Structure formats: structure tokens, C-alpha cells
Amino acid sequence: MTVEADGLTVTHRKTVALDAVDLTFGTGVHGLLGPNGAGKTSLIRVLATVAAPTRGRVELLGRDISEHRERSAVRRRLGYLPQGFGYYPGFTVREFVSYIAWLKEMPAAGVPQAVVRAVDRVGLMDRIDAKIKTLSGGMVRRVGIAQAVVNDPDLLLLDEPTAGLDPEQRVEFRRLLRDLGRDATVIVSTHLVEDVAAACSEVTLLESGRVAFRGTTAELTDLGANSPVGAAGADPDHDGNPIERGYTWALRAHRAGGRNGTGLAGDPARTDGAETSR
């Protein structure tokens, strides 16, 4: 497995962001869903090695990131896009993505070609020599995606990557995710359930720092189709989209005291091999 977390706990002062969570992620595209404050960003930050867990063990790419040397080795092989990523407005797109490649200690000879490839993948080749301060918000977000993928990471972590993208750009981005997920582990934190449905093979739903659902997108869709909120007219706000109904029902069942993971109370969804939080 690319990611293994055992008993992962993160606290911010007196607030528990993640509560003894056990999770594993392998090759493919994984959606990370949940309401505000569920713990999604806290999880992504720990996996990106920019925040340390309060308790628990985290292993990335076969390395224990509690050790400085191991964290440094992992950082060369991962890509990370936070919700608000820092950049230098006076840099051109080419200069900024090249700078990130340098930070990741990529071989100098291969950087120019890698930068062009990354920028091309996000559809910004016509602006590669434009200063970032001249770009629209959606274009800046695409620069963020380009810097995250410039090193062809084995582990790619994206926090709300489609914020600011228009519908056409989101479709192209989903295609890129599916392409990257063939060989890498991609974890996408988002509020947009439709992005998960279109691009992800598996989904983890967090609620109040614990796992409320863990399974495939098909299982979450089936959960919505077979749940009380899926019945015609049962919940007018959720009649249109089965996966959104599954999201809603999983959260409701979890809040009502159902078991964590894919096996919700009274639900026949998959429980074999599903990770749960304690």
C-alpha cells in the first residue's frame, strides 16, 4: 500500500480533527468527502508531511514519516496542492513550476521537459511565459495542479483542486486524474460529489474526524439508491443524484450511531477489508 495510517489522531488545541483513524490507500484515484470540519484537510496535511500527527503511525511509500530522513525521501516522490497554495506573482508559469521542480530535487537536465509536460497537461501552454499575477483565478489553480504533478509523483494529494475551474476545465481535470491514477495513488479532497463520481474508484467519507463510509463509488451510489432518502419523494432535496443520496444517508447513519466504514448499521454494503476508525 502507498499509504498506511494506524490510529492516526490529530488535535488542534482542544479540538480533535482526526480521531484514531485507520486507513490505507493504494494505486488509483481516491475521493475524500465530508462536510466542513470533518478532518479532510487535516488528513491531507499529515499525508503531505507538512503537519505531524498527534498520535498514531503513518507510513508513506513504504517509509515511516516520523523520521526526518524518511520524510525528505517521501517529499521527492509526492505532489501536493493545498487549498490555498503559495506562489510568487512575479514569476512566469514556467519559472514557478521549474522552481517547484528544483525544490523536489529533480535532475536538472530533465526539468525543462517535465515543466512543459506538466503545463501542457493542465492546458496552459499558451500562457507558460505569462506572469502568474496576470492569470485568472482558474488559471492560477491550474498552475497549482501543474506544480503538483511536475515530478510525476507516486503519491498525489489534492485539496479542493477544482475550486475556480469552469465546467469544461473540470471535465478535463477528471480525465487527468484518471490518467494519473493508472500508476500513482491520487487522493482528492473535495466537496463536489460529482467530481468523485466521475473520477474516483474509491471514496472515504469523514465526519467529525472519523470514517463514516469507506468503499467504491458504486457502493456509495447503491447505498443512495437503496436508502430511505432514495425512495421517490422521500427527500425532495436529494431525488436527483444517487451518489449524493448515498453521501447524505451515510452521514445520517453515522450520526445516528451506525458503524464506521462501509458496513453501516443495517446496511449490506461491503465490510470485508474495509478500514474503520476507532
PDB file of C-alpha atoms in Angstrom:
ATOM      1  CA  MET A   1       0.000   0.000   0.000  1.00  0.00           C
ATOM      2  CA  THR A   2       1.171   3.542  -0.764  1.00  0.00           C
ATOM      3  CA  VAL A   3      -0.440   4.991   2.375  1.00  0.00           C
ATOM      4  CA  GLU A   4      -0.932   3.240   5.710  1.00  0.00           C
ATOM      5  CA  ALA A   5      -2.272   5.102   8.744  1.00  0.00           C
ATOM      6  CA  ASP A   6      -2.847   3.360  12.056  1.00  0.00           C
ATOM      7  CA  GLY A   7      -4.564   5.107  14.945  1.00  0.00           C
ATOM      8  CA  LEU A   8      -3.996   8.471  13.291  1.00  0.00           C
ATOM      9  CA  THR A   9      -5.031  11.246  15.662  1.00  0.00           C
ATOM     10  CA  VAL A  10      -4.701  14.975  15.048  1.00  0.00           C
ATOM     11  CA  THR A  11      -5.720  17.581  17.585  1.00  0.00           C
ATOM     12  CA  HIS A  12      -5.729  21.365  17.288  1.00  0.00           C
ATOM     13  CA  ARG A  13      -5.598  22.674  20.849  1.00  0.00           C
ATOM     14  CA  LYS A  14      -8.709  21.067  22.348  1.00  0.00           C
ATOM     15  CA  THR A  15     -10.343  20.145  19.031  1.00  0.00           C
ATOM     16  CA  VAL A  16      -9.951  16.597  17.712  1.00  0.00           C
ATOM     17  CA  ALA A  17      -9.622  16.819  13.909  1.00  0.00           C
ATOM     18  CA  LEU A  18      -8.917  13.108  13.376  1.00  0.00           C
ATOM     19  CA  ASP A  19      -9.858  10.514  15.958  1.00  0.00           C
ATOM     20  CA  ALA A  20      -7.710   7.351  15.859  1.00  0.00           C
ATOM     21  CA  VAL A  21      -8.336   6.708  12.155  1.00  0.00           C
ATOM     22  CA  ASP A  22      -7.056   3.574  10.385  1.00  0.00           C
ATOM     23  CA  LEU A  23      -6.793   3.933   6.599  1.00  0.00           C
ATOM     24  CA  THR A  24      -4.902   2.500   3.651  1.00  0.00           C
ATOM     25  CA  PHE A  25      -4.701   3.787   0.075  1.00  0.00           C
ATOM     26  CA  GLY A  26      -3.209   2.023  -2.932  1.00  0.00           C
ATOM     27  CA  THR A  27      -2.831   2.831  -6.607  1.00  0.00           C
ATOM     28  CA  GLY A  28      -5.857   4.588  -8.107  1.00  0.00           C
ATOM     29  CA  VAL A  29      -7.928   7.718  -7.568  1.00  0.00           C
ATOM     30  CA  HIS A  30      -9.482   8.060  -4.132  1.00  0.00           C
ATOM     31  CA  GLY A  31     -12.114  10.636  -3.219  1.00  0.00           C
ATOM     32  CA  LEU A  32     -12.107  12.172   0.252  1.00  0.00           C
ATOM     33  CA  LEU A  33     -15.521  13.582   1.123  1.00  0.00           C
ATOM     34  CA  GLY A  34     -17.114  15.163   4.151  1.00  0.00           C
ATOM     35  CA  PRO A  35     -18.675  18.357   5.465  1.00  0.00           C
ATOM     36  CA  ASN A  36     -16.648  21.314   6.680  1.00  0.00           C
ATOM     37  CA  GLY A  37     -14.668  20.402   9.786  1.00  0.00           C
ATOM     38  CA  ALA A  38     -14.779  16.670   9.049  1.00  0.00           C
ATOM     39  CA  GLY A  39     -10.957  16.323   9.091  1.00  0.00           C
ATOM     40  CA  LYS A  40     -10.239  16.141   5.351  1.00  0.00           C
ATOM     41  CA  THR A  41      -7.633  18.895   5.240  1.00  0.00           C
ATOM     42  CA  SER A  42      -6.008  17.655   8.448  1.00  0.00           C
ATOM     43  CA  LEU A  43      -5.589  14.226   6.871  1.00  0.00           C
ATOM     44  CA  ILE A  44      -4.202  15.652   3.620  1.00  0.00           C
ATOM     45  CA  ARG A  45      -1.704  17.849   5.516  1.00  0.00           C
ATOM     46  CA  VAL A  46      -0.370  14.893   7.502  1.00  0.00           C
ATOM     47  CA  LEU A  47      -0.028  12.789   4.343  1.00  0.00           C
ATOM     48  CA  ALA A  48       1.773  15.713   2.660  1.00  0.00           C
ATOM     49  CA  THR A  49       4.240  15.754   5.611  1.00  0.00           C
ATOM     50  CA  VAL A  50       3.512  19.431   6.337  1.00  0.00           C
ATOM     51  CA  ALA A  51       1.804  18.579   9.643  1.00  0.00           C
ATOM     52  CA  ALA A  52       2.673  15.963  12.236  1.00  0.00           C
ATOM     53  CA  PRO A  53       0.117  13.632  13.797  1.00  0.00           C
ATOM     54  CA  THR A  54      -0.579  13.974  17.496  1.00  0.00           C
ATOM     55  CA  ARG A  55      -0.631  10.205  17.856  1.00  0.00           C
ATOM     56  CA  GLY A  56      -0.532   7.169  15.610  1.00  0.00           C
ATOM     57  CA  ARG A  57       1.701   5.796  12.872  1.00  0.00           C
ATOM     58  CA  VAL A  58       1.803   6.913   9.234  1.00  0.00           C
ATOM     59  CA  GLU A  59       3.753   5.108   6.530  1.00  0.00           C
ATOM     60  CA  LEU A  60       4.032   6.607   3.042  1.00  0.00           C
ATOM     61  CA  LEU A  61       5.612   4.811   0.097  1.00  0.00           C
ATOM     62  CA  GLY A  62       6.982   2.211   2.493  1.00  0.00           C
ATOM     63  CA  ARG A  63       8.634   4.802   4.771  1.00  0.00           C
ATOM     64  CA  ASP A  64       7.833   5.804   8.345  1.00  0.00           C
ATOM     65  CA  ILE A  65       7.452   9.576   8.168  1.00  0.00           C
ATOM     66  CA  SER A  66       8.162  10.055  11.868  1.00  0.00           C
ATOM     67  CA  GLU A  67      11.846  10.080  10.854  1.00  0.00           C
ATOM     68  CA  HIS A  68      13.269  13.205   9.195  1.00  0.00           C
ATOM     69  CA  ARG A  69      15.333  11.298   6.618  1.00  0.00           C
ATOM     70  CA  GLU A  70      12.311   9.269   5.568  1.00  0.00           C
ATOM     71  CA  ARG A  71      10.132  12.382   5.249  1.00  0.00           C
ATOM     72  CA  SER A  72      12.714  14.003   2.986  1.00  0.00           C
ATOM     73  CA  ALA A  73      12.791  10.939   0.735  1.00  0.00           C
ATOM     74  CA  VAL A  74       8.987  10.842   0.543  1.00  0.00           C
ATOM     75  CA  ARG A  75       8.742  14.532  -0.400  1.00  0.00           C
ATOM     76  CA  ARG A  76      10.712  13.915  -3.589  1.00  0.00           C
ATOM     77  CA  ARG A  77       8.076  11.413  -4.679  1.00  0.00           C
ATOM     78  CA  LEU A  78       4.864  13.215  -3.790  1.00  0.00           C
ATOM     79  CA  GLY A  79       2.852  16.084  -5.223  1.00  0.00           C
ATOM     80  CA  TYR A  80       0.691  18.366  -3.113  1.00  0.00           C
ATOM     81  CA  LEU A  81      -1.845  21.076  -3.869  1.00  0.00           C
ATOM     82  CA  PRO A  82      -3.255  22.733  -0.730  1.00  0.00           C
ATOM     83  CA  GLN A  83      -6.481  24.721  -0.736  1.00  0.00           C
ATOM     84  CA  GLY A  84      -4.537  27.970  -0.829  1.00  0.00           C
ATOM     85  CA  PHE A  85      -1.110  27.366  -2.313  1.00  0.00           C
ATOM     86  CA  GLY A  86       1.633  29.988  -2.133  1.00  0.00           C
ATOM     87  CA  TYR A  87       3.244  31.334  -5.282  1.00  0.00           C
ATOM     88  CA  TYR A  88       5.325  34.266  -6.474  1.00  0.00           C
ATOM     89  CA  PRO A  89       3.107  36.597  -8.551  1.00  0.00           C
ATOM     90  CA  GLY A  90       6.070  37.963 -10.494  1.00  0.00           C
ATOM     91  CA  PHE A  91       7.187  34.520 -11.661  1.00  0.00           C
ATOM     92  CA  THR A  92       6.062  33.232 -15.018  1.00  0.00           C
ATOM     93  CA  VAL A  93       4.265  29.901 -15.087  1.00  0.00           C
ATOM     94  CA  ARG A  94       7.411  28.252 -16.460  1.00  0.00           C
ATOM     95  CA  GLU A  95       9.612  29.816 -13.774  1.00  0.00           C
ATOM     96  CA  PHE A  96       7.322  28.849 -10.924  1.00  0.00           C
ATOM     97  CA  VAL A  97       6.827  25.229 -11.958  1.00  0.00           C
ATOM     98  CA  SER A  98      10.603  24.970 -12.599  1.00  0.00           C
ATOM     99  CA  TYR A  99      11.221  26.321  -9.102  1.00  0.00           C
ATOM    100  CA  ILE A 100       8.989  23.646  -7.576  1.00  0.00           C
ATOM    101  CA  ALA A 101      10.843  21.005  -9.618  1.00  0.00           C
ATOM    102  CA  TRP A 102      14.102  22.310  -8.126  1.00  0.00           C
ATOM    103  CA  LEU A 103      12.654  22.123  -4.601  1.00  0.00           C
ATOM    104  CA  LYS A 104      11.757  18.499  -5.280  1.00  0.00           C
ATOM    105  CA  GLU A 105      15.398  17.871  -6.288  1.00  0.00           C
ATOM    106  CA  MET A 106      14.525  16.683  -9.767  1.00  0.00           C
ATOM    107  CA  PRO A 107      17.536  16.073 -12.075  1.00  0.00           C
ATOM    108  CA  ALA A 108      18.272  19.429 -13.717  1.00  0.00           C
ATOM    109  CA  ALA A 109      18.598  18.026 -17.224  1.00  0.00           C
ATOM    110  CA  GLY A 110      15.039  16.736 -17.210  1.00  0.00           C
ATOM    111  CA  VAL A 111      13.342  19.760 -15.645  1.00  0.00           C
ATOM    112  CA  PRO A 112      12.584  21.835 -18.794  1.00  0.00           C
ATOM    113  CA  GLN A 113      10.808  18.945 -20.499  1.00  0.00           C
ATOM    114  CA  ALA A 114       8.981  17.975 -17.285  1.00  0.00           C
ATOM    115  CA  VAL A 115       7.758  21.552 -16.823  1.00  0.00           C
ATOM    116  CA  VAL A 116       6.414  21.763 -20.370  1.00  0.00           C
ATOM    117  CA  ARG A 117       4.652  18.425 -19.959  1.00  0.00           C
ATOM    118  CA  ALA A 118       3.048  19.445 -16.655  1.00  0.00           C
ATOM    119  CA  VAL A 119       1.876  22.796 -18.000  1.00  0.00           C
ATOM    120  CA  ASP A 120       0.532  21.151 -21.136  1.00  0.00           C
ATOM    121  CA  ARG A 121      -1.424  18.627 -19.069  1.00  0.00           C
ATOM    122  CA  VAL A 122      -3.361  21.439 -17.399  1.00  0.00           C
ATOM    123  CA  GLY A 123      -3.979  23.303 -20.663  1.00  0.00           C
ATOM    124  CA  LEU A 124      -1.803  26.351 -20.046  1.00  0.00           C
ATOM    125  CA  MET A 125       0.829  26.073 -22.755  1.00  0.00           C
ATOM    126  CA  ASP A 126      -0.367  29.329 -24.336  1.00  0.00           C
ATOM    127  CA  ARG A 127       0.353  31.101 -21.005  1.00  0.00           C
ATOM    128  CA  ILE A 128       3.547  29.305 -19.988  1.00  0.00           C
ATOM    129  CA  ASP A 129       5.616  32.513 -20.189  1.00  0.00           C
ATOM    130  CA  ALA A 130       2.941  34.775 -18.685  1.00  0.00           C
ATOM    131  CA  LYS A 131       3.436  36.126 -15.174  1.00  0.00           C
ATOM    132  CA  ILE A 132       1.174  34.417 -12.666  1.00  0.00           C
ATOM    133  CA  LYS A 133      -0.200  37.774 -11.490  1.00  0.00           C
ATOM    134  CA  THR A 134      -1.786  38.240 -14.930  1.00  0.00           C
ATOM    135  CA  LEU A 135      -3.758  34.977 -14.776  1.00  0.00           C
ATOM    136  CA  SER A 136      -7.367  34.438 -13.775  1.00  0.00           C
ATOM    137  CA  GLY A 137      -8.211  32.564 -10.584  1.00  0.00           C
ATOM    138  CA  GLY A 138      -8.991  29.382 -12.511  1.00  0.00           C
ATOM    139  CA  MET A 139      -5.691  29.596 -14.376  1.00  0.00           C
ATOM    140  CA  VAL A 140      -3.779  30.062 -11.122  1.00  0.00           C
ATOM    141  CA  ARG A 141      -5.470  26.924  -9.795  1.00  0.00           C
ATOM    142  CA  ARG A 142      -4.275  25.060 -12.883  1.00  0.00           C
ATOM    143  CA  VAL A 143      -0.734  26.304 -12.211  1.00  0.00           C
ATOM    144  CA  GLY A 144      -1.133  24.747  -8.769  1.00  0.00           C
ATOM    145  CA  ILE A 145      -2.073  21.434 -10.333  1.00  0.00           C
ATOM    146  CA  ALA A 146       0.894  21.667 -12.729  1.00  0.00           C
ATOM    147  CA  GLN A 147       3.380  22.159  -9.898  1.00  0.00           C
ATOM    148  CA  ALA A 148       1.872  19.202  -8.059  1.00  0.00           C
ATOM    149  CA  VAL A 149       2.357  16.812 -10.997  1.00  0.00           C
ATOM    150  CA  VAL A 150       5.660  18.098 -12.422  1.00  0.00           C
ATOM    151  CA  ASN A 151       7.652  15.266 -10.815  1.00  0.00           C
ATOM    152  CA  ASP A 152       5.217  12.516 -11.894  1.00  0.00           C
ATOM    153  CA  PRO A 153       4.548  11.749  -8.218  1.00  0.00           C
ATOM    154  CA  ASP A 154       3.869   8.301  -6.837  1.00  0.00           C
ATOM    155  CA  LEU A 155       1.541   9.943  -4.297  1.00  0.00           C
ATOM    156  CA  LEU A 156      -0.545  12.951  -5.334  1.00  0.00           C
ATOM    157  CA  LEU A 157      -2.562  14.886  -2.745  1.00  0.00           C
ATOM    158  CA  LEU A 158      -5.082  17.474  -3.918  1.00  0.00           C
ATOM    159  CA  ASP A 159      -7.184  19.626  -1.579  1.00  0.00           C
ATOM    160  CA  GLU A 160     -10.206  21.171  -3.354  1.00  0.00           C
ATOM    161  CA  PRO A 161      -8.383  21.126  -6.720  1.00  0.00           C
ATOM    162  CA  THR A 162     -11.382  22.142  -8.854  1.00  0.00           C
ATOM    163  CA  ALA A 163     -12.120  25.361  -6.956  1.00  0.00           C
ATOM    164  CA  GLY A 164     -12.297  28.114  -9.562  1.00  0.00           C
ATOM    165  CA  LEU A 165     -12.371  25.780 -12.553  1.00  0.00           C
ATOM    166  CA  ASP A 166     -15.228  26.113 -15.033  1.00  0.00           C
ATOM    167  CA  PRO A 167     -17.275  23.015 -16.045  1.00  0.00           C
ATOM    168  CA  GLU A 168     -15.182  22.302 -19.162  1.00  0.00           C
ATOM    169  CA  GLN A 169     -11.942  22.544 -17.188  1.00  0.00           C
ATOM    170  CA  ARG A 170     -13.343  20.245 -14.514  1.00  0.00           C
ATOM    171  CA  VAL A 171     -14.108  17.608 -17.160  1.00  0.00           C
ATOM    172  CA  GLU A 172     -10.519  17.846 -18.449  1.00  0.00           C
ATOM    173  CA  PHE A 173      -9.206  17.679 -14.898  1.00  0.00           C
ATOM    174  CA  ARG A 174     -11.159  14.485 -14.216  1.00  0.00           C
ATOM    175  CA  ARG A 175      -9.553  12.924 -17.289  1.00  0.00           C
ATOM    176  CA  LEU A 176      -6.139  13.913 -15.971  1.00  0.00           C
ATOM    177  CA  LEU A 177      -6.920  12.326 -12.604  1.00  0.00           C
ATOM    178  CA  ARG A 178      -7.937   9.043 -14.232  1.00  0.00           C
ATOM    179  CA  ASP A 179      -4.720   9.083 -16.281  1.00  0.00           C
ATOM    180  CA  LEU A 180      -2.553   9.757 -13.222  1.00  0.00           C
ATOM    181  CA  GLY A 181      -4.352   7.091 -11.201  1.00  0.00           C
ATOM    182  CA  ARG A 182      -3.207   4.308 -13.501  1.00  0.00           C
ATOM    183  CA  ASP A 183       0.271   4.321 -11.952  1.00  0.00           C
ATOM    184  CA  ALA A 184       0.040   6.523  -8.856  1.00  0.00           C
ATOM    185  CA  THR A 185      -2.002   6.914  -5.697  1.00  0.00           C
ATOM    186  CA  VAL A 186      -4.149  10.033  -6.030  1.00  0.00           C
ATOM    187  CA  ILE A 187      -6.175  11.369  -3.087  1.00  0.00           C
ATOM    188  CA  VAL A 188      -8.621  14.160  -3.848  1.00  0.00           C
ATOM    189  CA  SER A 189     -10.327  16.080  -1.052  1.00  0.00           C
ATOM    190  CA  THR A 190     -13.432  17.844  -2.315  1.00  0.00           C
ATOM    191  CA  HIS A 191     -16.969  18.997  -1.540  1.00  0.00           C
ATOM    192  CA  LEU A 192     -18.078  18.149  -5.069  1.00  0.00           C
ATOM    193  CA  VAL A 193     -19.598  14.677  -5.013  1.00  0.00           C
ATOM    194  CA  GLU A 194     -19.972  14.692  -8.814  1.00  0.00           C
ATOM    195  CA  ASP A 195     -16.179  15.009  -9.226  1.00  0.00           C
ATOM    196  CA  VAL A 196     -15.729  11.912  -7.071  1.00  0.00           C
ATOM    197  CA  ALA A 197     -18.373  10.016  -9.027  1.00  0.00           C
ATOM    198  CA  ALA A 198     -16.703  10.862 -12.347  1.00  0.00           C
ATOM    199  CA  ALA A 199     -13.032  10.362 -11.480  1.00  0.00           C
ATOM    200  CA  CYS A 200     -12.588   8.220  -8.373  1.00  0.00           C
ATOM    201  CA  SER A 201     -12.611   4.466  -7.937  1.00  0.00           C
ATOM    202  CA  GLU A 202     -12.941   4.561  -4.158  1.00  0.00           C
ATOM    203  CA  VAL A 203     -14.297   7.045  -1.655  1.00  0.00           C
ATOM    204  CA  THR A 204     -13.729   7.752   2.020  1.00  0.00           C
ATOM    205  CA  LEU A 205     -16.315   9.854   3.828  1.00  0.00           C
ATOM    206  CA  LEU A 206     -15.189  11.592   7.013  1.00  0.00           C
ATOM    207  CA  GLU A 207     -17.449  13.044   9.664  1.00  0.00           C
ATOM    208  CA  SER A 208     -16.185  14.702  12.862  1.00  0.00           C
ATOM    209  CA  GLY A 209     -12.756  13.125  12.478  1.00  0.00           C
ATOM    210  CA  ARG A 210     -13.984   9.570  11.953  1.00  0.00           C
ATOM    211  CA  VAL A 211     -14.713   7.368   8.967  1.00  0.00           C
ATOM    212  CA  ALA A 212     -18.424   7.364   8.145  1.00  0.00           C
ATOM    213  CA  PHE A 213     -18.137   5.383   4.897  1.00  0.00           C
ATOM    214  CA  ARG A 214     -15.392   3.539   3.055  1.00  0.00           C
ATOM    215  CA  GLY A 215     -15.934   1.795  -0.263  1.00  0.00           C
ATOM    216  CA  THR A 216     -16.251   2.167  -4.000  1.00  0.00           C
ATOM    217  CA  THR A 217     -18.200   4.922  -5.711  1.00  0.00           C
ATOM    218  CA  ALA A 218     -20.564   2.224  -6.975  1.00  0.00           C
ATOM    219  CA  GLU A 219     -21.242   1.111  -3.401  1.00  0.00           C
ATOM    220  CA  LEU A 220     -21.964   4.674  -2.310  1.00  0.00           C
ATOM    221  CA  THR A 221     -24.313   5.051  -5.279  1.00  0.00           C
ATOM    222  CA  ASP A 222     -26.060   1.774  -4.404  1.00  0.00           C
ATOM    223  CA  LEU A 223     -26.383   2.945  -0.818  1.00  0.00           C
ATOM    224  CA  GLY A 224     -28.198   6.038  -2.051  1.00  0.00           C
ATOM    225  CA  ALA A 225     -30.448   4.047  -4.365  1.00  0.00           C
ATOM    226  CA  ASN A 226     -31.462   1.626  -1.597  1.00  0.00           C
ATOM    227  CA  SER A 227     -31.664   4.021   1.350  1.00  0.00           C
ATOM    228  CA  PRO A 228     -34.752   5.779   2.725  1.00  0.00           C
ATOM    229  CA  VAL A 229     -33.634   9.079   1.170  1.00  0.00           C
ATOM    230  CA  GLY A 230     -33.507   7.274  -2.158  1.00  0.00           C
ATOM    231  CA  ALA A 231     -37.197   6.482  -2.155  1.00  0.00           C
ATOM    232  CA  ALA A 232     -39.236   8.567  -4.584  1.00  0.00           C
ATOM    233  CA  GLY A 233     -40.423  11.716  -2.840  1.00  0.00           C
ATOM    234  CA  ALA A 234     -38.835  10.741   0.481  1.00  0.00           C
ATOM    235  CA  ASP A 235     -36.410  13.648   0.376  1.00  0.00           C
ATOM    236  CA  PRO A 236     -37.074  16.173  -2.413  1.00  0.00           C
ATOM    237  CA  ASP A 237     -33.631  17.751  -1.909  1.00  0.00           C
ATOM    238  CA  HIS A 238     -31.901  14.510  -2.848  1.00  0.00           C
ATOM    239  CA  ASP A 239     -34.102  12.911  -5.503  1.00  0.00           C
ATOM    240  CA  GLY A 240     -31.823  13.665  -8.467  1.00  0.00           C
ATOM    241  CA  ASN A 241     -28.444  12.050  -7.816  1.00  0.00           C
ATOM    242  CA  PRO A 242     -27.955   8.581  -6.296  1.00  0.00           C
ATOM    243  CA  ILE A 243     -24.373   9.177  -5.125  1.00  0.00           C
ATOM    244  CA  GLU A 244     -25.407  12.392  -3.375  1.00  0.00           C
ATOM    245  CA  ARG A 245     -28.230  10.470  -1.704  1.00  0.00           C
ATOM    246  CA  GLY A 246     -25.667   7.861  -0.633  1.00  0.00           C
ATOM    247  CA  TYR A 247     -23.473  10.623   0.808  1.00  0.00           C
ATOM    248  CA  THR A 248     -26.428  12.024   2.738  1.00  0.00           C
ATOM    249  CA  TRP A 249     -27.590   8.653   4.041  1.00  0.00           C
ATOM    250  CA  ALA A 250     -24.071   7.612   5.101  1.00  0.00           C
ATOM    251  CA  LEU A 251     -23.689  10.814   7.117  1.00  0.00           C
ATOM    252  CA  ARG A 252     -27.131  10.406   8.702  1.00  0.00           C
ATOM    253  CA  ALA A 253     -26.488   6.785   9.632  1.00  0.00           C
ATOM    254  CA  HIS A 254     -23.088   7.651  11.084  1.00  0.00           C
ATOM    255  CA  ARG A 255     -24.510  10.498  13.144  1.00  0.00           C
ATOM    256  CA  ALA A 256     -27.233   8.183  14.407  1.00  0.00           C
ATOM    257  CA  GLY A 257     -24.611   5.776  15.715  1.00  0.00           C
ATOM    258  CA  GLY A 258     -24.095   3.382  12.794  1.00  0.00           C
ATOM    259  CA  ARG A 259     -20.814   1.514  12.468  1.00  0.00           C
ATOM    260  CA  ASN A 260     -17.918   3.313  10.766  1.00  0.00           C
ATOM    261  CA  GLY A 261     -16.618   2.078   7.408  1.00  0.00           C
ATOM    262  CA  THR A 262     -18.730   0.734   4.580  1.00  0.00           C
ATOM    263  CA  GLY A 263     -20.800  -1.505   6.827  1.00  0.00           C
ATOM    264  CA  LEU A 264     -23.390   0.938   8.153  1.00  0.00           C
ATOM    265  CA  ALA A 265     -25.919  -0.234  10.684  1.00  0.00           C
ATOM    266  CA  GLY A 266     -28.436  -2.408   8.879  1.00  0.00           C
ATOM    267  CA  ASP A 267     -26.674  -1.923   5.523  1.00  0.00           C
ATOM    268  CA  PRO A 268     -25.403  -4.866   3.465  1.00  0.00           C
ATOM    269  CA  ALA A 269     -22.548  -2.866   1.896  1.00  0.00           C
ATOM    270  CA  ARG A 270     -19.077  -4.376   1.799  1.00  0.00           C
ATOM    271  CA  THR A 271     -17.381  -4.832   5.178  1.00  0.00           C
ATOM    272  CA  ASP A 272     -14.567  -7.260   4.296  1.00  0.00           C
ATOM    273  CA  GLY A 273     -11.251  -5.402   4.301  1.00  0.00           C
ATOM    274  CA  ALA A 274     -12.885  -2.036   4.918  1.00  0.00           C
ATOM    275  CA  GLU A 275     -10.892   0.213   7.231  1.00  0.00           C
ATOM    276  CA  THR A 276     -12.638   1.740  10.194  1.00  0.00           C
ATOM    277  CA  SER A 277     -11.822   4.372  12.767  1.00  0.00           C
ATOM    278  CA  ARG A 278     -11.789   3.596  16.424  1.00  0.00           C
TER     279      ARG A 278
END
